[in-house]
Amino acid sequence: MAFAEKLLTVPPPIEVAGRRIKRYHVTADPAGIAPDVEEAAYAILPRLLPEPDGTPPATFVVLHRGGDDGAYLNAYSWVWDNVLHFRGASAGQPVLGCPDRDPTHFITPDLPWIGCVWELPPILHERDAWVRHVLVPDTPDLDGYLSDSLPEGTTGDLS
């Protein structure tokens, strides 16, 4: 299998369970993530979020549609001021314990994995944006953080 970068899109932030959610979508399909897959992924999102702990309530998610039946939702939430809490959900991937190949039937596997090569690029950007907008200023700027996203394009350098 030859490696190829995938397309990265950045839908607007949403609010779920009192948390502000930045979104990244990853797919090889130029049409993007199918609406039914997106709807199913965001329906399970509240189960992936931590309890409030006084940290500005922000999360970033990566919704990835694989090249097969798989769909993956990775939720990275800021907790304890400067720590990333991770929970993930998968659909359509029997290798991960999914009961079928339906890309809208999400489960929460208990695996220590935090993301594949196409899902990881937002993490560095989000770390730097959190430092810039929340940790460095005297007053955290959650709106500034939410508006500072990795640019759309591909998941990595094409060269």
Coordinates of C-alpha atoms in Angstrom, one line a residue:
M1 CA 0.0 0.0 0.0
A2 CA 1.5 3.3 -1.0
F3 CA 1.1 6.1 1.5
A4 CA -0.8 9.2 0.5
E5 CA -1.8 12.2 2.6
K6 CA -5.5 12.8 3.0
L7 CA -7.7 15.9 2.8
L8 CA -8.2 18.0 5.9
T9 CA -11.2 20.3 6.3
V10 CA -12.1 22.5 9.3
P11 CA -15.8 22.9 10.0
P12 CA -16.8 25.7 12.4
P13 CA -16.7 25.0 16.1
I14 CA -19.7 23.6 17.9
E15 CA -20.8 23.4 21.5
V16 CA -21.5 20.0 23.1
A17 CA -22.2 19.3 26.8
G18 CA -20.9 22.8 27.8
R19 CA -17.6 22.3 25.9
R20 CA -16.5 24.3 22.9
I21 CA -15.4 21.9 20.2
K22 CA -13.0 22.7 17.4
R23 CA -13.4 20.2 14.5
Y24 CA -11.1 18.6 12.0
H25 CA -12.3 16.2 9.3
V26 CA -9.9 13.9 7.5
T27 CA -10.8 11.8 4.4
A28 CA -9.5 10.8 1.0
D29 CA -12.9 11.6 -0.5
P30 CA -13.1 15.1 -2.0
A31 CA -16.8 15.1 -1.2
G32 CA -15.9 15.1 2.5
I33 CA -17.4 13.1 5.4
A34 CA -20.9 11.7 4.6
P35 CA -23.6 13.5 6.6
D36 CA -24.9 10.3 8.2
V37 CA -21.4 9.4 9.4
E38 CA -20.8 13.0 10.7
E39 CA -24.2 12.9 12.5
A40 CA -23.5 9.5 14.1
A41 CA -20.0 10.6 15.2
Y42 CA -21.2 13.8 16.9
A43 CA -24.1 11.9 18.6
I44 CA -21.6 9.8 20.5
L45 CA -19.3 12.8 21.3
P46 CA -20.8 13.6 24.7
R47 CA -19.7 10.2 25.9
L48 CA -16.1 11.0 25.0
L49 CA -15.9 14.3 27.0
P50 CA -14.5 14.6 30.5
E51 CA -16.2 16.3 33.5
P52 CA -15.5 20.0 34.0
D53 CA -12.4 20.7 36.2
G54 CA -12.1 24.5 36.0
T55 CA -10.0 24.4 32.8
P56 CA -11.5 26.5 30.0
P57 CA -14.0 24.0 28.5
A58 CA -12.4 23.3 25.1
T59 CA -12.0 20.1 23.0
F60 CA -10.7 19.5 19.5
V61 CA -11.9 16.5 17.6
V62 CA -10.6 14.7 14.5
L63 CA -13.3 12.8 12.5
H64 CA -11.6 10.5 10.1
R65 CA -13.3 8.4 7.4
G66 CA -11.0 5.6 6.5
G67 CA -10.5 4.2 3.0
D68 CA -12.5 1.1 3.9
D69 CA -15.7 1.0 6.1
G70 CA -14.0 2.5 9.1
A71 CA -14.9 5.9 10.7
Y72 CA -13.1 7.2 13.7
L73 CA -13.7 10.1 16.1
N74 CA -10.9 11.2 18.4
A75 CA -11.8 13.7 21.1
Y76 CA -8.9 15.6 22.7
S77 CA -10.1 17.7 25.6
W78 CA -8.1 20.2 27.7
V79 CA -8.1 19.3 31.4
W80 CA -6.0 20.1 34.4
D81 CA -5.0 23.4 32.8
N82 CA -2.4 22.0 30.3
V83 CA -3.2 18.3 29.8
L84 CA -4.9 16.5 26.9
H85 CA -7.6 14.0 27.9
F86 CA -8.3 11.5 25.1
R87 CA -11.3 9.3 24.3
G88 CA -12.0 7.8 20.9
A89 CA -14.9 6.1 19.1
S90 CA -14.8 3.8 16.1
A91 CA -17.4 2.5 13.6
G92 CA -17.3 0.0 10.8
Q93 CA -13.9 -1.6 11.8
P94 CA -14.3 -5.1 13.2
V95 CA -10.5 -5.2 14.1
L96 CA -11.3 -2.6 16.7
G97 CA -14.2 -4.5 18.1
C98 CA -16.9 -2.9 16.1
P99 CA -19.9 -5.3 15.7
D100 CA -20.4 -4.7 12.0
R101 CA -19.0 -2.7 9.0
D102 CA -21.6 0.2 9.4
P103 CA -19.6 3.5 9.5
T104 CA -22.4 5.1 11.5
H105 CA -22.5 2.5 14.3
F106 CA -19.9 4.0 16.7
I107 CA -18.5 2.2 19.8
T108 CA -15.9 3.3 22.3
P109 CA -13.1 0.7 22.2
D110 CA -10.9 0.5 25.3
L111 CA -7.6 0.9 23.4
P112 CA -4.5 3.0 24.4
W113 CA -4.2 4.4 20.9
I114 CA -4.4 8.2 20.3
G115 CA -4.6 8.4 16.6
C116 CA -3.1 7.3 13.3
V117 CA -0.7 9.2 11.0
W118 CA -3.6 11.1 9.3
E119 CA -5.2 12.1 12.6
L120 CA -2.1 13.4 14.4
P121 CA -1.3 16.6 12.5
P122 CA -3.8 18.8 14.5
I123 CA -2.2 17.9 17.8
L124 CA 0.9 20.0 17.4
H125 CA -1.1 23.0 16.1
E126 CA -3.6 22.7 19.0
R127 CA -0.8 22.5 21.6
D128 CA 0.7 25.7 20.3
A129 CA -2.7 27.5 20.0
W130 CA -3.5 26.5 23.6
V131 CA -0.3 28.0 24.8
R132 CA -0.7 31.2 22.8
H133 CA -4.3 31.9 23.7
V134 CA -4.9 30.2 27.1
L135 CA -1.7 29.7 29.0
V136 CA 0.4 32.8 28.1
P137 CA -2.1 35.6 28.4
D138 CA -3.0 36.9 31.9
T139 CA -6.6 36.2 31.0
P140 CA -7.3 33.1 28.9
D141 CA -8.8 33.9 25.5
L142 CA -11.0 30.9 24.7
D143 CA -12.5 32.7 21.7
G144 CA -9.0 33.3 20.3
Y145 CA -8.2 29.7 20.8
L146 CA -11.3 28.5 19.0
S147 CA -10.6 30.7 16.0
D148 CA -7.0 29.5 15.7
S149 CA -7.2 26.3 13.6
L150 CA -4.8 24.3 11.4
P151 CA -5.4 25.5 7.8
E152 CA -7.4 23.3 5.5
G153 CA -5.6 21.4 2.9
T154 CA -3.9 18.0 3.5
T155 CA -2.9 16.2 6.6
G156 CA 0.8 16.7 5.8
D157 CA 3.4 18.0 3.4
L158 CA 2.8 16.7 -0.1
S159 CA 6.5 16.6 -1.0

